Short mmCIF file of C-alpha atoms in Angstrom, two decimals:
data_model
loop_
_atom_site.label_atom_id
_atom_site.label_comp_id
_atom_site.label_asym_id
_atom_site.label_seq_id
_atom_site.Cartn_x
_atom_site.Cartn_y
_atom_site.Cartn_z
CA UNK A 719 97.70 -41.74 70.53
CA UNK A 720 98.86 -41.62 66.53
CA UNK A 721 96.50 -43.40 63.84
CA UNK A 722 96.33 -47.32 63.41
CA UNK A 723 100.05 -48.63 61.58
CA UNK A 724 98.53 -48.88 58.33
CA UNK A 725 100.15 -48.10 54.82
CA UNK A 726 97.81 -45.55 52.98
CA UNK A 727 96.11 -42.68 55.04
CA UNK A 728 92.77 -41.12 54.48
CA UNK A 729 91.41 -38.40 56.12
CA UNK A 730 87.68 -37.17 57.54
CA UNK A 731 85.11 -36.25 55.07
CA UNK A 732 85.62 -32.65 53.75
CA UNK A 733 89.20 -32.28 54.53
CA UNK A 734 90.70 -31.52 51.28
CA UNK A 735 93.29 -34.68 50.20
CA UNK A 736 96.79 -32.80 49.75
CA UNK A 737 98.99 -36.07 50.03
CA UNK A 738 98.62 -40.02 49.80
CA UNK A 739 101.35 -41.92 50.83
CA UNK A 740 102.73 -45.05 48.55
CA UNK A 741 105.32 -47.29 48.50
CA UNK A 742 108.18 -45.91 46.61
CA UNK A 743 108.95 -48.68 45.24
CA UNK A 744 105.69 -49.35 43.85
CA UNK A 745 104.86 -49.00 40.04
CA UNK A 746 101.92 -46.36 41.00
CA UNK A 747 103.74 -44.04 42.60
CA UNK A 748 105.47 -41.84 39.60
CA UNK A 749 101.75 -42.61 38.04
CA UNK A 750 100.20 -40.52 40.66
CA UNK A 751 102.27 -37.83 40.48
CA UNK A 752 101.04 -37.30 37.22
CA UNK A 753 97.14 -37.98 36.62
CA UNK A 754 94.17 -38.86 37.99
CA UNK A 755 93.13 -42.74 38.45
CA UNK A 756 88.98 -43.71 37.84
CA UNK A 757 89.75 -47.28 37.93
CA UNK A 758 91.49 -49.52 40.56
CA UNK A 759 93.58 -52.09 39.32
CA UNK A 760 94.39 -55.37 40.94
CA UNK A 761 96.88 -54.08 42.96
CA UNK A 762 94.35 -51.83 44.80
CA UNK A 763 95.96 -52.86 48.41
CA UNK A 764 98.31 -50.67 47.64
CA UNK A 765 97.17 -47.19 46.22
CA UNK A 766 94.80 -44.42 46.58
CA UNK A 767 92.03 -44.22 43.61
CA UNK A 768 91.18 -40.70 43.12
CA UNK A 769 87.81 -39.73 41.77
CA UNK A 770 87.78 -36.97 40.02
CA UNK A 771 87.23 -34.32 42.82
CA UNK A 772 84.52 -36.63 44.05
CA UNK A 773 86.46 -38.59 46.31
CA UNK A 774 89.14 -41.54 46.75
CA UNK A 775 89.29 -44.96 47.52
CA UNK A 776 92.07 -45.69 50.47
CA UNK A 777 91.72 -49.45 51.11
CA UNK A 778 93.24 -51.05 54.11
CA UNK A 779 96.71 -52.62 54.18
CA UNK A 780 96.91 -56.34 53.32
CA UNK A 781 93.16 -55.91 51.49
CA UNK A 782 93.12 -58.75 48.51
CA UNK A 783 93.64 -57.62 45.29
CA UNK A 784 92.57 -60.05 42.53
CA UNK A 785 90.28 -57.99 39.71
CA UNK A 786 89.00 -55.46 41.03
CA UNK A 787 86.32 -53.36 39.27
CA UNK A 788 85.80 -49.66 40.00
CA UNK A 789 86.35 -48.27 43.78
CA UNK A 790 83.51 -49.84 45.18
CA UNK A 791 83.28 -47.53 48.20
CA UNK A 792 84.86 -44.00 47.58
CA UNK A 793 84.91 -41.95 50.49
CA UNK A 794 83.18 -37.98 49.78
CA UNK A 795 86.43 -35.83 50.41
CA UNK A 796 86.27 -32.10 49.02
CA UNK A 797 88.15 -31.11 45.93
CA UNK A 798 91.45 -31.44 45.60
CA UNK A 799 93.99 -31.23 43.25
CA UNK A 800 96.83 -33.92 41.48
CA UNK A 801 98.45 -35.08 45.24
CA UNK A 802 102.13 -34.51 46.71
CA UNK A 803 103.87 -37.96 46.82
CA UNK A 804 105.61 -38.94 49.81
CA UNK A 805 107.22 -41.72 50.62
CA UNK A 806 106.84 -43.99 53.65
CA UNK A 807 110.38 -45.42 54.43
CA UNK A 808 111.10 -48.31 55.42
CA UNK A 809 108.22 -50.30 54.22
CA UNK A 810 108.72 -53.43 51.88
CA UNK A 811 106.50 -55.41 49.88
CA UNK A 812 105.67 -58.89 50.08
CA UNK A 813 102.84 -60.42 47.67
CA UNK A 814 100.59 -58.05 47.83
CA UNK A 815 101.21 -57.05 51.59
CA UNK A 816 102.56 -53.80 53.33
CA UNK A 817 104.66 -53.77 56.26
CA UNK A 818 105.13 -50.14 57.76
CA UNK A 819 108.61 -49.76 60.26
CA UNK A 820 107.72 -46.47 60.61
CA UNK A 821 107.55 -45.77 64.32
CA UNK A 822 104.23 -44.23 65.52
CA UNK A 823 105.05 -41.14 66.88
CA UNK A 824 106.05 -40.52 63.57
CA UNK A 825 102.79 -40.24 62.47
CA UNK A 826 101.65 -36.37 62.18
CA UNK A 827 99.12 -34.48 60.72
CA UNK A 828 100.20 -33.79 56.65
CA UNK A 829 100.91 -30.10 55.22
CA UNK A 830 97.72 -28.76 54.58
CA UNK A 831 95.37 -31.19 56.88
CA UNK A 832 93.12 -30.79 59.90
CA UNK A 833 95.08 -33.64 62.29
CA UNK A 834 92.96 -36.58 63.49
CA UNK A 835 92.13 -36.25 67.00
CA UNK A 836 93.29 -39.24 69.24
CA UNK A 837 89.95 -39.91 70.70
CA UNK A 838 88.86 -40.53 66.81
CA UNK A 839 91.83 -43.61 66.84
CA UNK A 840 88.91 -46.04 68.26
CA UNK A 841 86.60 -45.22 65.72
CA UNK A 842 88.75 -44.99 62.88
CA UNK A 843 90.10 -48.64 63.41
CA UNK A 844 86.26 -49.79 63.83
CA UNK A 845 85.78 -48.16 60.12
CA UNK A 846 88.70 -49.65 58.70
CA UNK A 847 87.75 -53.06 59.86
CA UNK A 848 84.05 -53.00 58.34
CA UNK A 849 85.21 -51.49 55.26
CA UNK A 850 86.35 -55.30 53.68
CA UNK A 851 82.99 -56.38 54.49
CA UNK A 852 81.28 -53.59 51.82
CA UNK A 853 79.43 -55.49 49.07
CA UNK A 854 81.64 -54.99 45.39
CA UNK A 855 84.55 -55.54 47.37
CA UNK A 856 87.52 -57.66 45.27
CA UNK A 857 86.95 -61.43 45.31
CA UNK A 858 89.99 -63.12 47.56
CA UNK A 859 90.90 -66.55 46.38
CA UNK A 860 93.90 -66.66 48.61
CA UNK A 861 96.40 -65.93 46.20
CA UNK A 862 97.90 -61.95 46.98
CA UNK A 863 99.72 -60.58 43.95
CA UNK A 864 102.64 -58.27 43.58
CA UNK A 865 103.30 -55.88 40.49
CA UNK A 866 106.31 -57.67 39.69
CA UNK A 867 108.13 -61.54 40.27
CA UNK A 868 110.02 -59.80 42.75
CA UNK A 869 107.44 -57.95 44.83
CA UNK A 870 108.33 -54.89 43.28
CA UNK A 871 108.74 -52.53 40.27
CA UNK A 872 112.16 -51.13 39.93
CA UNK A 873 110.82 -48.07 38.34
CA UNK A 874 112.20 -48.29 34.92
CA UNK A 875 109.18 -46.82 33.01
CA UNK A 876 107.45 -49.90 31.82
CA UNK A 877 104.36 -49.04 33.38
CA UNK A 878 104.54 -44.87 32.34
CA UNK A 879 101.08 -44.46 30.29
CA UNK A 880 101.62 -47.81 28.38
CA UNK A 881 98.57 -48.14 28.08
CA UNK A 882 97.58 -45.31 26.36
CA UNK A 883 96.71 -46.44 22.98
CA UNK A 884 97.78 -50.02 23.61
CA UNK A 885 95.10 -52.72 24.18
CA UNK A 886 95.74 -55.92 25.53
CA UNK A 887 94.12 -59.39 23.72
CA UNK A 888 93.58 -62.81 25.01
CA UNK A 889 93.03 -65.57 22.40
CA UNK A 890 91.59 -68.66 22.80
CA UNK A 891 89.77 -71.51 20.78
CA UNK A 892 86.11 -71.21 19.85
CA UNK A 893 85.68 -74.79 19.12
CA UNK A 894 85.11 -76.96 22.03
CA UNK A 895 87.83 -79.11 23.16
CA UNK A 896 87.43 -82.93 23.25
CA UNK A 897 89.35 -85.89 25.20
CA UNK A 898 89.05 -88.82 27.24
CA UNK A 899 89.40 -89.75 30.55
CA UNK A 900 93.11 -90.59 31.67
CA UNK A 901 94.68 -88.24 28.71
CA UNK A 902 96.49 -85.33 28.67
CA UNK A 903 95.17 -82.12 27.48
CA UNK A 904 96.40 -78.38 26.67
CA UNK A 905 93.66 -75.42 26.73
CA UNK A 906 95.65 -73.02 24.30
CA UNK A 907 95.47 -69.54 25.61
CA UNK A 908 97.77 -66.81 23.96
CA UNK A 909 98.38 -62.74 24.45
CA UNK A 910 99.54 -59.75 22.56
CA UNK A 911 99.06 -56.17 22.23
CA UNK A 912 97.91 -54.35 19.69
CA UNK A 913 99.34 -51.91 18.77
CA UNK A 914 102.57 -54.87 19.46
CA UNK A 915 105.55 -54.28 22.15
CA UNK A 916 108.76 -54.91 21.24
CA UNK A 917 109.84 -55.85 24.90
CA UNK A 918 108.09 -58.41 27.17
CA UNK A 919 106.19 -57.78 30.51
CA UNK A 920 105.52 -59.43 33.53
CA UNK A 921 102.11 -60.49 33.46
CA UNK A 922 100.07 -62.13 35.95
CA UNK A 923 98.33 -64.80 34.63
CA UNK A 924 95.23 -67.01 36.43
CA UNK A 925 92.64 -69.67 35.12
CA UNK A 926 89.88 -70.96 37.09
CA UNK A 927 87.03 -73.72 36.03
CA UNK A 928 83.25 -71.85 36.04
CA UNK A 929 80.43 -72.27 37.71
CA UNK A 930 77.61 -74.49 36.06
CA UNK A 931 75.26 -77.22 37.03
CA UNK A 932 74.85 -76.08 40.53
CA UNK A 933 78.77 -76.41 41.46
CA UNK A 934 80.82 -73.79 42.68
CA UNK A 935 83.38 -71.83 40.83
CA UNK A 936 87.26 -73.84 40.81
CA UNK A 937 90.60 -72.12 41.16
CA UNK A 938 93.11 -73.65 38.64
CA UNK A 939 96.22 -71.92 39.17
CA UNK A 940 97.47 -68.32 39.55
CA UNK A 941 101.29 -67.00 38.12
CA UNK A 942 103.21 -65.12 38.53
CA UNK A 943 106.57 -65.00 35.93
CA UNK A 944 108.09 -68.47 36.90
CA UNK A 945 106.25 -68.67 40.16
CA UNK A 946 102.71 -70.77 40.32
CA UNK A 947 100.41 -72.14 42.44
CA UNK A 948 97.56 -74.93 41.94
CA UNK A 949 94.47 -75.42 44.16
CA UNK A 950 92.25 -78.19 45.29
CA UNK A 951 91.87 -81.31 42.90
CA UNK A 952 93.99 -79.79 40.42
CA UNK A 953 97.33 -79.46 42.50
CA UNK A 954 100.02 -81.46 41.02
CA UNK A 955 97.95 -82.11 37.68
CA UNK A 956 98.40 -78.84 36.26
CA UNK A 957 101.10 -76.75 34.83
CA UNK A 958 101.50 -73.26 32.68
CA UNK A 959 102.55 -73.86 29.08
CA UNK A 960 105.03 -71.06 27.71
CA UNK A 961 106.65 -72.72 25.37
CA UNK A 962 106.34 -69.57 22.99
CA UNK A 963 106.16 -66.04 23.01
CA UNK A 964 103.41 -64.87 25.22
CA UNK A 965 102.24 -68.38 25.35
CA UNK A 966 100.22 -68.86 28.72
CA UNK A 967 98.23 -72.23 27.98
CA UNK A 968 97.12 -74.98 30.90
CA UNK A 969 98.05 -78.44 30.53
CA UNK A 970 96.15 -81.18 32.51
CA UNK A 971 97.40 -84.70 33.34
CA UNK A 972 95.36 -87.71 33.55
CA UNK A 973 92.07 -85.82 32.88
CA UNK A 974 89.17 -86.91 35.33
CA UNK A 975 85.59 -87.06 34.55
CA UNK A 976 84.65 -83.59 36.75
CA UNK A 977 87.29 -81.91 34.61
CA UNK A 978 84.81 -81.42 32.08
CA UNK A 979 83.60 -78.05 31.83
CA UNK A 980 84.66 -74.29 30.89
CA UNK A 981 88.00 -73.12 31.72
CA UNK A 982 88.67 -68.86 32.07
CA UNK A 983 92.33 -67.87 31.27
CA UNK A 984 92.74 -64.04 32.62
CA UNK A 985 95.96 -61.71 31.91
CA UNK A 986 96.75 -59.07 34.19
CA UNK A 987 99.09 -56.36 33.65
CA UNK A 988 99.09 -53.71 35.85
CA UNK A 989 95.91 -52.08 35.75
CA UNK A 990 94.49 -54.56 32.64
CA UNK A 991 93.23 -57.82 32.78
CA UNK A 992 91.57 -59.64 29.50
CA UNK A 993 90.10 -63.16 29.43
CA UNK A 994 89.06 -65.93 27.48
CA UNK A 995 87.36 -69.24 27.86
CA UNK A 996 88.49 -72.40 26.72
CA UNK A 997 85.03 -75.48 26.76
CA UNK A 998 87.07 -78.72 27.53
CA UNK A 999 84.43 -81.85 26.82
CA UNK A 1000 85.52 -85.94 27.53
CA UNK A 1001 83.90 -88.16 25.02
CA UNK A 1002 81.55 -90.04 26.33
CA UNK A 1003 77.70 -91.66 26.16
CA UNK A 1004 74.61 -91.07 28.31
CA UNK A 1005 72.68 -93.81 29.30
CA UNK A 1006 69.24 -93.94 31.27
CA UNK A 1007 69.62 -96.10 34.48
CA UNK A 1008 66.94 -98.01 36.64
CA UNK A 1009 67.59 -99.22 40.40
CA UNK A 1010 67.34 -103.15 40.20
CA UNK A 1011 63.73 -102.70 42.22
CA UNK A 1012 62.34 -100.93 38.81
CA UNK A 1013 61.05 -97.35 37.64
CA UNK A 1014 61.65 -94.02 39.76
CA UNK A 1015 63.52 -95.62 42.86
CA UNK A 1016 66.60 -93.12 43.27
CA UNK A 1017 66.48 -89.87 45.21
CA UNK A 1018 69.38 -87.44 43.74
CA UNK A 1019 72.22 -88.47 46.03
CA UNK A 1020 70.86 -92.10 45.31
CA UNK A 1021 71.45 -91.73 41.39
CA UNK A 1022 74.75 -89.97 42.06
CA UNK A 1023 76.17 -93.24 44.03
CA UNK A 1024 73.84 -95.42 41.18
CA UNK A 1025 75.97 -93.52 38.20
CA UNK A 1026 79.28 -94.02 40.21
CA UNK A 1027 79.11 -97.49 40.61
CA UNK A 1028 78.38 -98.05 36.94
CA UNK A 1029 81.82 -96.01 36.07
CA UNK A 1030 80.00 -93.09 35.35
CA UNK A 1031 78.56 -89.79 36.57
CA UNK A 1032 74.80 -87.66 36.36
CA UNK A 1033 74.63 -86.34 32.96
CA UNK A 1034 74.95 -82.80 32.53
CA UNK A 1035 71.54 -81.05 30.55
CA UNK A 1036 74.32 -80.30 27.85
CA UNK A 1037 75.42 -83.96 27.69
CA UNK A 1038 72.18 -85.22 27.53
CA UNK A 1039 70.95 -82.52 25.04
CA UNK A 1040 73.70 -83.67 22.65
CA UNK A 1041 72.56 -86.92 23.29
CA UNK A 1042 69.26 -86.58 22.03
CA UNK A 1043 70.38 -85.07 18.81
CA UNK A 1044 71.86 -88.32 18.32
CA UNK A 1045 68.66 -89.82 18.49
CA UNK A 1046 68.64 -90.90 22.57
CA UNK A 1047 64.61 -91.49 22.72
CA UNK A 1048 63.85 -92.58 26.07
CA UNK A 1049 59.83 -92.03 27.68
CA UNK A 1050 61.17 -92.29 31.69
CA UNK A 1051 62.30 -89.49 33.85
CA UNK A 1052 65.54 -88.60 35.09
CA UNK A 1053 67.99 -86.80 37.53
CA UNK A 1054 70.42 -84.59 36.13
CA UNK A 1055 73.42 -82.89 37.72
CA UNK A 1056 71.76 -80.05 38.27
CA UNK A 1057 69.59 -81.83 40.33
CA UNK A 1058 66.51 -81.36 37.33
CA UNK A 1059 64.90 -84.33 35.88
CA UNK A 1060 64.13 -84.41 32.52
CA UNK A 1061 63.88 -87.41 29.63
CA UNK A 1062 64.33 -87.39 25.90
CA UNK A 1063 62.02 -87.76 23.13
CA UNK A 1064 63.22 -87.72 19.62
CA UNK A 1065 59.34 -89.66 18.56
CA UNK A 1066 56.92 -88.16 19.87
CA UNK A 1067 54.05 -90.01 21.46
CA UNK A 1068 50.99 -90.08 23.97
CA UNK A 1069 52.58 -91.82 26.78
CA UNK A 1070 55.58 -89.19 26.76
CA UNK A 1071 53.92 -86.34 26.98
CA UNK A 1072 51.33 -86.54 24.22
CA UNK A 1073 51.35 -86.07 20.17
CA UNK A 1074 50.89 -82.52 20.14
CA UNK A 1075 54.53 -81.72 21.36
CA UNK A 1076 57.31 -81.53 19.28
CA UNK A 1077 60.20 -83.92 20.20
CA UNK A 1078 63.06 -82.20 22.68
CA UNK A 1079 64.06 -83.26 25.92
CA UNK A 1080 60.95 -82.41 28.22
CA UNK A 1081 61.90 -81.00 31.77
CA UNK A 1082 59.88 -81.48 34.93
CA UNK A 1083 62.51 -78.80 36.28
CA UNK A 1084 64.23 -79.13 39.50
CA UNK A 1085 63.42 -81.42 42.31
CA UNK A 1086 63.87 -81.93 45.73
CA UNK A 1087 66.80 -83.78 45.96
CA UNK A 1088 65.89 -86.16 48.98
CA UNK A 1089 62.13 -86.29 48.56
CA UNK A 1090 61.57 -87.35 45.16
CA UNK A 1091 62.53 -90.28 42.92
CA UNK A 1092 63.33 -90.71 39.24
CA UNK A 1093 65.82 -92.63 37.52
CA UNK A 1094 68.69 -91.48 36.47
CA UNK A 1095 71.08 -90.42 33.55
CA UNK A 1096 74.61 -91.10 33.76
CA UNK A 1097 77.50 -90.26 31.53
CA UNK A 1098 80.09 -92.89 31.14
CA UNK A 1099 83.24 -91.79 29.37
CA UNK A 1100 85.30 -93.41 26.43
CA UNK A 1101 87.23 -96.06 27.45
CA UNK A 1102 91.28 -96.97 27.47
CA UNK A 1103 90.74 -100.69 28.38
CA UNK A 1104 88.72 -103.43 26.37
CA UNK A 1105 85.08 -104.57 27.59
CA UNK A 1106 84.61 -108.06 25.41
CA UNK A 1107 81.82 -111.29 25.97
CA UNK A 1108 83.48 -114.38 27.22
CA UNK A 1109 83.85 -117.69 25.39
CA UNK A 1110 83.03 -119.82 28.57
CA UNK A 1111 81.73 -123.85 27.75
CA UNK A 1112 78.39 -123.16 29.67
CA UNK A 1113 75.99 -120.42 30.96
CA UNK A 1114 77.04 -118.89 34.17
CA UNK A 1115 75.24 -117.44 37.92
CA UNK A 1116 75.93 -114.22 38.70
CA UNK A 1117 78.62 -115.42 41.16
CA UNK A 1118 80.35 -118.02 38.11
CA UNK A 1119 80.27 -114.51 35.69
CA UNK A 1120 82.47 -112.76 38.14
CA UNK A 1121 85.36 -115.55 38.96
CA UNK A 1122 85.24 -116.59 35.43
CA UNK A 1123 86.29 -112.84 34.63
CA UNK A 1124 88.33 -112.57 37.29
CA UNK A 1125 90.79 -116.28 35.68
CA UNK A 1126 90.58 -114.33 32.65
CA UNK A 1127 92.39 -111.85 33.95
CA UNK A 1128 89.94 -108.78 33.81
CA UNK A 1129 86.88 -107.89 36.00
CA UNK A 1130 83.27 -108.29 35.04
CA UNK A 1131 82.00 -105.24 32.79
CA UNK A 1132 80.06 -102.51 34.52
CA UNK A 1133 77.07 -100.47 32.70
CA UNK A 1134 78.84 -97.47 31.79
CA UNK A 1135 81.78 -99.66 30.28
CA UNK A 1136 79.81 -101.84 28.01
CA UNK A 1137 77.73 -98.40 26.70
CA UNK A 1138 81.17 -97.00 26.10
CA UNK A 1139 82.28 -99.95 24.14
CA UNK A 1140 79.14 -99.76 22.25
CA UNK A 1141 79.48 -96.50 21.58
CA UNK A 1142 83.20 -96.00 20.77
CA UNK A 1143 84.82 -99.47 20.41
CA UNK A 1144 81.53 -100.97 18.34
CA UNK A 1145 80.92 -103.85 20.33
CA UNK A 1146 78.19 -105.85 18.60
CA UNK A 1147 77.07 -109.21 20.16
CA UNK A 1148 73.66 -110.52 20.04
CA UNK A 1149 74.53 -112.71 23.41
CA UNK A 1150 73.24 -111.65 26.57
CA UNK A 1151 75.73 -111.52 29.39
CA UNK A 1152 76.04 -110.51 33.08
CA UNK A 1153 76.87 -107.36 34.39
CA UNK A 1154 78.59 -106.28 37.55
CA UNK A 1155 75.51 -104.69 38.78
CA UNK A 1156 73.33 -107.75 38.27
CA UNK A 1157 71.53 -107.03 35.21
CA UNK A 1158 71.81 -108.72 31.62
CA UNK A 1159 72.22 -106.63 28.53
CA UNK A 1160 73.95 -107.03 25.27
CA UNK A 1161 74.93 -105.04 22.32
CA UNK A 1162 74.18 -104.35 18.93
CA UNK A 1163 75.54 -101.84 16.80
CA UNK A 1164 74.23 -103.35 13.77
CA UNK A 1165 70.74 -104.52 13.99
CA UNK A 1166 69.41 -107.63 12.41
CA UNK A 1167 66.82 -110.44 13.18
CA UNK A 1168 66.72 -112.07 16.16
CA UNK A 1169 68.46 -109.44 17.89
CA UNK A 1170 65.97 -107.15 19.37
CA UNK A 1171 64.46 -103.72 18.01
CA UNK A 1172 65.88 -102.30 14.62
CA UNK A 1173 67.52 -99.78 16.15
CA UNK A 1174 71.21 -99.67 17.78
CA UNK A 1175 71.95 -99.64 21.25
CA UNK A 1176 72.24 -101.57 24.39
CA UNK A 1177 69.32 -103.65 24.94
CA UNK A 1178 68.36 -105.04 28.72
CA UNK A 1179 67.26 -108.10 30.27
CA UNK A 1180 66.47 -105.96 33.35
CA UNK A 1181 67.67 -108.05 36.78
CA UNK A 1182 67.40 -111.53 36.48
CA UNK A 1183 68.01 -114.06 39.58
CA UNK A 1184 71.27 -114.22 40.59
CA UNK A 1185 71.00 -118.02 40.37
CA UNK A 1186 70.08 -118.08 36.64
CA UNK A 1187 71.66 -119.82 34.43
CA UNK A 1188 70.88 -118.53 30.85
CA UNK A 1189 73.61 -115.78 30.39
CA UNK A 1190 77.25 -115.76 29.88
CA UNK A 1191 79.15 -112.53 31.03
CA UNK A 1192 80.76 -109.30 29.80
CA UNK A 1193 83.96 -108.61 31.37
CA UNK A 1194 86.62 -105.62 31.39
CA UNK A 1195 90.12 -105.60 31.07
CA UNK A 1196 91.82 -102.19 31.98
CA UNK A 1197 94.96 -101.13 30.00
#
């Protein structure tokens, strides 16, 4: 019985390593004739690492690539010296994976080897199968990468010791990024090397959306030359940008509000990858929300649904940070996305949390999201439609503020519109109108008498009857 049909061979500890077999085709194999590797590249599915004398790292056929680090499991073979190359006919490369035709009986012990006994077949397979399941192993995001557009490298010296001397640079913005909901946006990302190439390379290129607030890490898209690939929410939104030379920068269409947040862009050739990260931020304004039944009603899932419903989502602690440099002041408690509560305090006070703190945003840190109850802050973007009050004749019910919106052509004004219009648009109106979620608020940009505290903002009736009639109504009217 021969050994398991797999492309790269490694043999028991202390059996000195005379050959590794590679694909000819493969960029790495005139490299190995030559030197020494420390450091496995992200085609590692398809080479041997050697260590130094200390070892090598054989991984299994059809193991993910991606970025991997150093071997994360080398195995403790004796010395040995640079390795005879031989080729393995017959095998072809397809995105990353090996296919051998070589029958098994032609499988035999290498010049130079102790042979692998059959009866150690078994237990050979049962090693090869754990070793994916090592911790350091390469992260697999489903995406298995070639070293070339075409599977393969033709061998015409591109890849001989470039790097030797040459370093590879990612640019991208330090500023943050800013849009709106609906737009279109382009996170510039550009490469070069230093000292520069005259030619170009093939380059694998990959951005994904980081972790923060609690979420999981979000593949973008992966490419490779003309080829790409998008993932999840952002397939069919996104495309690569090379309009110029080396030019690998991601445009999004109609932006969303969860596509806030910091973008990687990573370049991979061959054996180096360099990244940078592009912060992409919608304008918008946080706003402290109450259930109609008063203070500290919501459970986190609660004020998620609550902040939804208003055209909105949970404020981020950045977003709400920002906020109170603004001068957001408000003595309640919270949720957050990160499932923390928190409140603002740009006057400090004995009710909110006493005159010997400076002002900040105080934290009560995180909370069980089912068990307890706050209120919540939501973050309502800029708008593209127009929130105004109606001219109507008379005050209105609840039910009359919604059909009178509804002949006017438009659809009575939600929370996080009318804060946006404030905010952005500079709605001021000293007349109280209806909301869609049954409160009464109004807006002042401009303070003056008779119109509530001196400050600007969005003051609140709170939740009047339904069947009152002492308000008119704001209403929206989309683009």
């Amino acid at each position: 019985m021969g050994p398991p049909s797999i492309t790269h061979l490694f043999h028991l500890p202390l059996t000195p390593l005379q050959d590794v077999i590679v694909t000819p085709g493969h960029s790495l194999y005139t490299r190995l004739v030559s030197r020494s590797w420390s450091q496995v590249g992200s085609n590692s599915s398809l080479w041997a690492q050697l260590l130094g004398g200390k070892g090598a790292c054989v991984p299994l056929r059809g193991w993910p690539g991606g970025n991997a680090g150093v071997c994360p499991q080398p195995f403790p073979l004796g010395p040995f010296k640079i390795p005879q190359i031989r080729p393995l006919p017959g095998t072809r490369t397809a995105l990353g994976w090996e296919r051998s035709s070589r029958p098994r009986a032609a499988w035999g012990r290498l010049p130079g080897t102790a042979a692998v006994p059959s009866a150690m077949g078994p237990l050979l397979l049962v090693l090869l199968y754990l070793l994916p399941c090592v911790s350091g192993l390469p992260f697999y995001n489903g995406f298995y990468y070639s070293n070339n557009p075409n599977g393969w490298n033709p061998g015409n010296g591109h890849g001989e010791g470039v790097f030797n001397g040459v370093k590879l640079v990612v640019e991208t913005p330090e500023e943050t990024l800013f849009s709106h909901r609906g737009a279109n946006v382009t996170l510039p990302c550009h490469y070069h090397y230093e000292p520069a190439l005259l030619s170009l390379r093939p380059v694998r290129v990959k951005w994904w959306k980081l972790s923060e607030n609690g979420a999981p890490e979000q593949d973008v898209l992966v490419a490779i030359g003309l080829r790409h690939r998008s993932f999840g929410d952002y397939r069919g939104r996104v495309r690569l940008r090379q309009d110029g030379e080396r030019e690998v920068s991601l445009q999004i269409r109609e932006l969303r509000l969860e596509d806030s947040g910091r973008y990687r862009c990573e370049v991979i050739d061959g054996l180096e990858d360099e990244s940078g990260l592009v912060e992409l931020e919608l304008r918008g304004v946080v706003f402290p929300y109450q259930h109609p039944w008063g203070r500290y009603q919501l459970n986190f899932l609660e004020a998620q649904r609550a902040c939804a419903e208003q055209d909105a989502v949970v404020a981020s602690f950045e977003q709400l940070f920002r906020a109170w440099e603004e001068g957001l002041d408000w003595c309640n408690a919270g949720w957050l996305q990160d499932a923390s509560v928190r409140y603002p305090i740009a006057r400090a006070r004995q009710p909110c949390g006493g005159l010997g703190l400076a002002p900040g945003v105080r934290s009560y840190g995180p909370r069980h999201r089912r068990l307890r109850r706050y209120d919540a802050f939501c973050f309502a973007p800029a708008l593209r439609g127009q929130v105004y009050y109606l001219e109507h004749p008379e005050k209105l019910t609840l039910a009359e503020a919604k059909e009178a919106c509804r002949e006017d052509g438009a659809h009575i004004a939600k929370v996080g519109q009318l804060f946006a219009a404030w905010k952005f648009r500079g709605l001021d109106r000293c007349d109280a109108g209806w909301l869609a979620d049954g409160s009464a608020r109004y807006p002042v940009v401009h303070p003056r008498p008779n119109c509530g505290p001196p400050e600007p903002g969005v003051r609140s009736f709170g939740f009047p009857d339904p069947q009152s009639r002492e308000y008119g109504v704001y209403c929206y009217r989309p683009r």
